[in-house]
């Protein structure tokens, strides 16, 4: 089972089912490797199977759903290769965009980034808010890319990062997202001081360093081992 929220204003059945099902996958309520049924999804969302079928095709393109002919449809297990590719892409591109931001980001956007961090801090003592934290995290990074005229680049990163983000969410459920908040503050500080020479270090801390804590989730003995492609 996964959380089903009401439709948003103007949302059609395809948009609605895509949002709800993808949120279920990205929140790990729909677990990696879990079998899913178009009929059951349509019943749960109280819509016809046609938009569900279209959404399954879209999620398959995003590497979030796998269809095995004559067997069934499954939530894609987390793949190490896709995590490595997303890490390389994020690390490489975020460095360059942050360097640009040191001379181009407006004061209004800096205020917006600080507001997002305050909202993230408000979630620290609340249980089950990891997905909301990640929505704010996406907003934080998107605004930096958008201000630099690179919103489509961020879109490409997001599309490749579905496996990366699921593992990161799992790690933060087990640990905390306090470090990510502190790093967001440091990113803002680097931009304000125009400290281009510090960009590479902070992006390394933000994108690469957290992965050391991920290893125990994929090692033998982990209760989440079945989430991953062997």
Coordinates of C-alpha atoms in Angstrom, one line a residue:
X1 CA 0.0 0.0 0.0
X2 CA 1.1 3.6 -0.5
X3 CA -0.3 7.0 0.2
X4 CA -3.0 8.3 -2.1
X5 CA -3.7 12.0 -1.9
X6 CA -6.5 13.9 -3.7
X7 CA -6.1 15.3 -7.2
X8 CA -4.6 18.8 -7.6
X9 CA -6.6 21.5 -9.4
X10 CA -6.4 20.9 -13.1
X11 CA -4.7 17.6 -12.8
X12 CA -5.9 14.9 -15.3
X13 CA -6.0 11.2 -14.6
X14 CA -2.6 10.5 -16.3
X15 CA -0.9 13.4 -14.4
X16 CA -2.5 12.3 -11.2
X17 CA -1.6 8.7 -11.4
X18 CA 2.0 9.5 -12.5
X19 CA 2.5 11.8 -9.5
X20 CA 1.0 9.4 -7.0
X21 CA 2.7 6.2 -8.2
X22 CA 6.1 7.9 -8.7
X23 CA 5.8 9.4 -5.2
X24 CA 5.1 5.9 -3.9
X25 CA 8.2 4.6 -5.6
X26 CA 10.5 7.4 -4.6
X27 CA 9.3 7.3 -1.0
X28 CA 10.0 3.5 -0.9
X29 CA 6.4 2.9 0.1
X30 CA 6.4 0.9 -3.2
X31 CA 9.5 -1.2 -2.5
X32 CA 12.2 -2.1 -5.0
X33 CA 11.4 -5.5 -6.4
X34 CA 7.7 -5.3 -5.4
X35 CA 5.2 -6.7 -7.9
X36 CA 2.5 -4.2 -8.9
X37 CA -0.8 -4.6 -10.8
X38 CA -2.4 -2.2 -13.2
X39 CA -5.8 -3.4 -12.2
X40 CA -5.1 -2.9 -8.5
X41 CA -3.5 0.5 -9.1
X42 CA -6.5 1.6 -11.1
X43 CA -8.8 0.5 -8.3
X44 CA -6.8 2.2 -5.6
X45 CA -6.7 5.5 -7.6
X46 CA -10.3 5.0 -8.8
X47 CA -9.5 5.7 -12.4
X48 CA -9.5 3.6 -15.6
X49 CA -6.6 1.3 -16.6
X50 CA -5.7 3.4 -19.7
X51 CA -3.8 6.2 -17.9
X52 CA -2.2 3.6 -15.6
X53 CA -0.9 1.8 -18.6
X54 CA 0.6 5.0 -20.1
X55 CA 2.2 5.9 -16.7
X56 CA 3.8 2.4 -16.5
X57 CA 5.4 3.0 -19.9
X58 CA 6.7 6.4 -18.7
X59 CA 8.1 5.0 -15.5
X60 CA 9.7 2.2 -17.4
X61 CA 11.6 4.8 -19.4
X62 CA 12.7 6.4 -16.2
X63 CA 14.1 3.0 -15.0
X64 CA 11.6 2.9 -12.1
X65 CA 9.4 0.0 -13.4
X66 CA 10.4 -3.2 -15.1
X67 CA 8.0 -5.3 -17.2
X68 CA 8.7 -9.0 -17.5
X69 CA 6.6 -10.4 -20.4
X70 CA 4.3 -13.3 -19.3
X71 CA 5.5 -12.7 -15.7
X72 CA 4.5 -9.3 -14.4
X73 CA 5.4 -5.7 -13.6
X74 CA 7.7 -4.8 -10.8
X75 CA 9.2 -1.8 -9.1
X76 CA 12.8 -1.6 -10.4
X77 CA 15.4 -2.6 -7.9
X78 CA 18.2 -0.1 -7.2
X79 CA 21.1 -0.4 -9.6
X80 CA 24.6 0.5 -8.6
X81 CA 25.6 1.5 -12.2
X82 CA 22.7 4.1 -12.4
X83 CA 23.8 5.5 -9.0
X84 CA 27.4 5.9 -10.3
X85 CA 26.3 7.6 -13.5
X86 CA 24.0 10.0 -11.6
X87 CA 26.8 10.8 -9.1
X88 CA 29.2 11.6 -11.9
X89 CA 26.7 13.8 -13.6
X90 CA 25.7 15.7 -10.5
X91 CA 29.2 16.2 -9.3
X92 CA 30.5 17.4 -12.7
X93 CA 27.7 19.7 -13.5
X94 CA 26.9 21.1 -10.0
X95 CA 30.5 22.2 -9.7
X96 CA 30.3 24.3 -12.8
X97 CA 26.9 25.8 -12.1
X98 CA 28.0 26.7 -8.5
X99 CA 31.1 28.5 -9.9
X100 CA 28.8 30.5 -12.1
X101 CA 26.6 31.3 -9.2
X102 CA 29.4 32.9 -7.3
X103 CA 29.2 35.9 -9.7
X104 CA 25.6 35.7 -11.0
X105 CA 23.1 34.7 -8.3
X106 CA 20.7 37.5 -7.4
X107 CA 20.1 38.6 -3.8
X108 CA 16.4 37.6 -4.2
X109 CA 17.4 34.0 -5.1
X110 CA 19.8 33.9 -2.1
X111 CA 16.8 34.9 0.1
X112 CA 14.8 32.1 -1.4
X113 CA 17.5 29.6 -0.8
X114 CA 17.8 30.6 2.8
X115 CA 14.0 30.2 3.2
X116 CA 14.2 26.7 1.8
X117 CA 16.9 25.8 4.3
X118 CA 14.7 27.1 7.1
X119 CA 11.8 24.9 6.0
X120 CA 14.2 21.9 5.9
X121 CA 15.4 22.7 9.4
X122 CA 11.7 22.7 10.6
X123 CA 11.5 19.0 9.4
X124 CA 14.4 17.8 11.4
X125 CA 12.5 16.7 14.5
X126 CA 9.5 15.3 12.6
X127 CA 9.3 11.6 11.7
X128 CA 8.5 10.5 8.2
X129 CA 9.3 13.8 6.5
X130 CA 12.2 12.5 4.4
X131 CA 10.2 12.8 1.1
X132 CA 9.2 16.4 1.9
X133 CA 12.8 17.1 2.7
X134 CA 13.8 15.8 -0.7
X135 CA 11.1 18.0 -2.4
X136 CA 12.7 21.0 -0.7
X137 CA 16.1 19.7 -1.7
X138 CA 15.1 19.6 -5.3
X139 CA 13.7 23.1 -5.1
X140 CA 17.0 24.3 -3.6
X141 CA 19.2 22.9 -6.4
X142 CA 16.7 23.7 -9.1
X143 CA 16.6 27.4 -8.2
X144 CA 20.4 27.6 -8.5
X145 CA 20.3 25.9 -11.9
X146 CA 17.3 28.0 -13.0
X147 CA 19.0 31.3 -12.1
X148 CA 21.9 30.3 -14.3
X149 CA 19.6 29.4 -17.2
X150 CA 20.3 25.7 -16.7
X151 CA 16.9 24.4 -15.6
X152 CA 16.8 21.8 -18.4
X153 CA 20.2 20.5 -17.2
X154 CA 18.8 20.1 -13.7
X155 CA 15.9 18.2 -15.3
X156 CA 18.3 15.8 -17.0
X157 CA 20.1 15.2 -13.7
X158 CA 16.8 14.6 -12.0
X159 CA 15.7 12.0 -14.6
X160 CA 19.0 10.1 -14.2
X161 CA 19.0 10.3 -10.4
X162 CA 15.9 8.2 -9.5
X163 CA 18.0 5.3 -8.2
X164 CA 20.5 7.7 -6.6
X165 CA 17.7 9.5 -4.8
X166 CA 16.0 6.3 -3.5
X167 CA 19.3 5.1 -2.0
X168 CA 19.9 8.6 -0.5
X169 CA 16.4 8.6 1.0
X170 CA 17.0 5.1 2.5
X171 CA 20.2 6.4 4.1
X172 CA 18.5 9.4 5.5
X173 CA 15.7 7.3 7.0
X174 CA 18.4 5.2 8.7
X175 CA 20.5 8.2 9.7
X176 CA 19.6 11.9 9.4
X177 CA 19.4 14.7 6.8
X178 CA 21.1 17.2 9.2
X179 CA 24.4 17.1 7.3
X180 CA 22.7 17.9 4.0
X181 CA 21.1 21.0 5.7
X182 CA 24.5 22.2 7.0
X183 CA 26.0 21.7 3.5
X184 CA 23.2 23.8 2.0
X185 CA 24.1 26.6 4.4
X186 CA 27.7 26.2 3.3
X187 CA 26.7 26.4 -0.4
X188 CA 24.9 29.7 0.3
X189 CA 27.9 31.0 2.2
X190 CA 30.2 30.1 -0.7
X191 CA 28.0 32.0 -3.2
X192 CA 27.7 35.0 -0.9
X193 CA 31.5 35.2 -0.5
X194 CA 32.1 34.4 -4.2
X195 CA 34.5 31.8 -3.0
X196 CA 35.0 30.0 -6.3
X197 CA 38.1 28.2 -4.9
X198 CA 35.9 26.4 -2.3
X199 CA 33.3 25.1 -4.8
X200 CA 34.9 21.8 -5.6
X201 CA 35.3 20.9 -1.9
X202 CA 31.7 21.7 -0.9
X203 CA 30.2 19.8 -3.8
X204 CA 32.4 16.8 -3.0
X205 CA 31.1 16.9 0.5
X206 CA 27.5 17.2 -0.7
X207 CA 27.5 14.6 -3.5
X208 CA 30.4 12.2 -3.0
X209 CA 31.1 12.0 0.8
X210 CA 27.6 10.8 1.9
X211 CA 28.0 7.7 -0.2
X212 CA 30.4 6.2 2.4
X213 CA 27.4 5.8 4.7
X214 CA 25.5 4.0 1.9
X215 CA 27.8 1.0 1.7
X216 CA 26.4 -0.7 4.8
X217 CA 22.9 -0.6 3.2
X218 CA 24.2 -2.7 0.2
X219 CA 26.5 -5.0 2.0
X220 CA 25.8 -8.6 3.1
X221 CA 23.7 -8.6 6.2
X222 CA 21.8 -5.4 5.4
X223 CA 18.0 -5.7 5.9
X224 CA 17.6 -3.9 2.6
X225 CA 19.8 -6.1 0.5
X226 CA 16.7 -7.3 -1.4
X227 CA 16.2 -3.7 -2.7
X228 CA 19.3 -4.0 -4.9
X229 CA 20.3 -5.7 -8.1
X230 CA 22.8 -8.4 -7.1

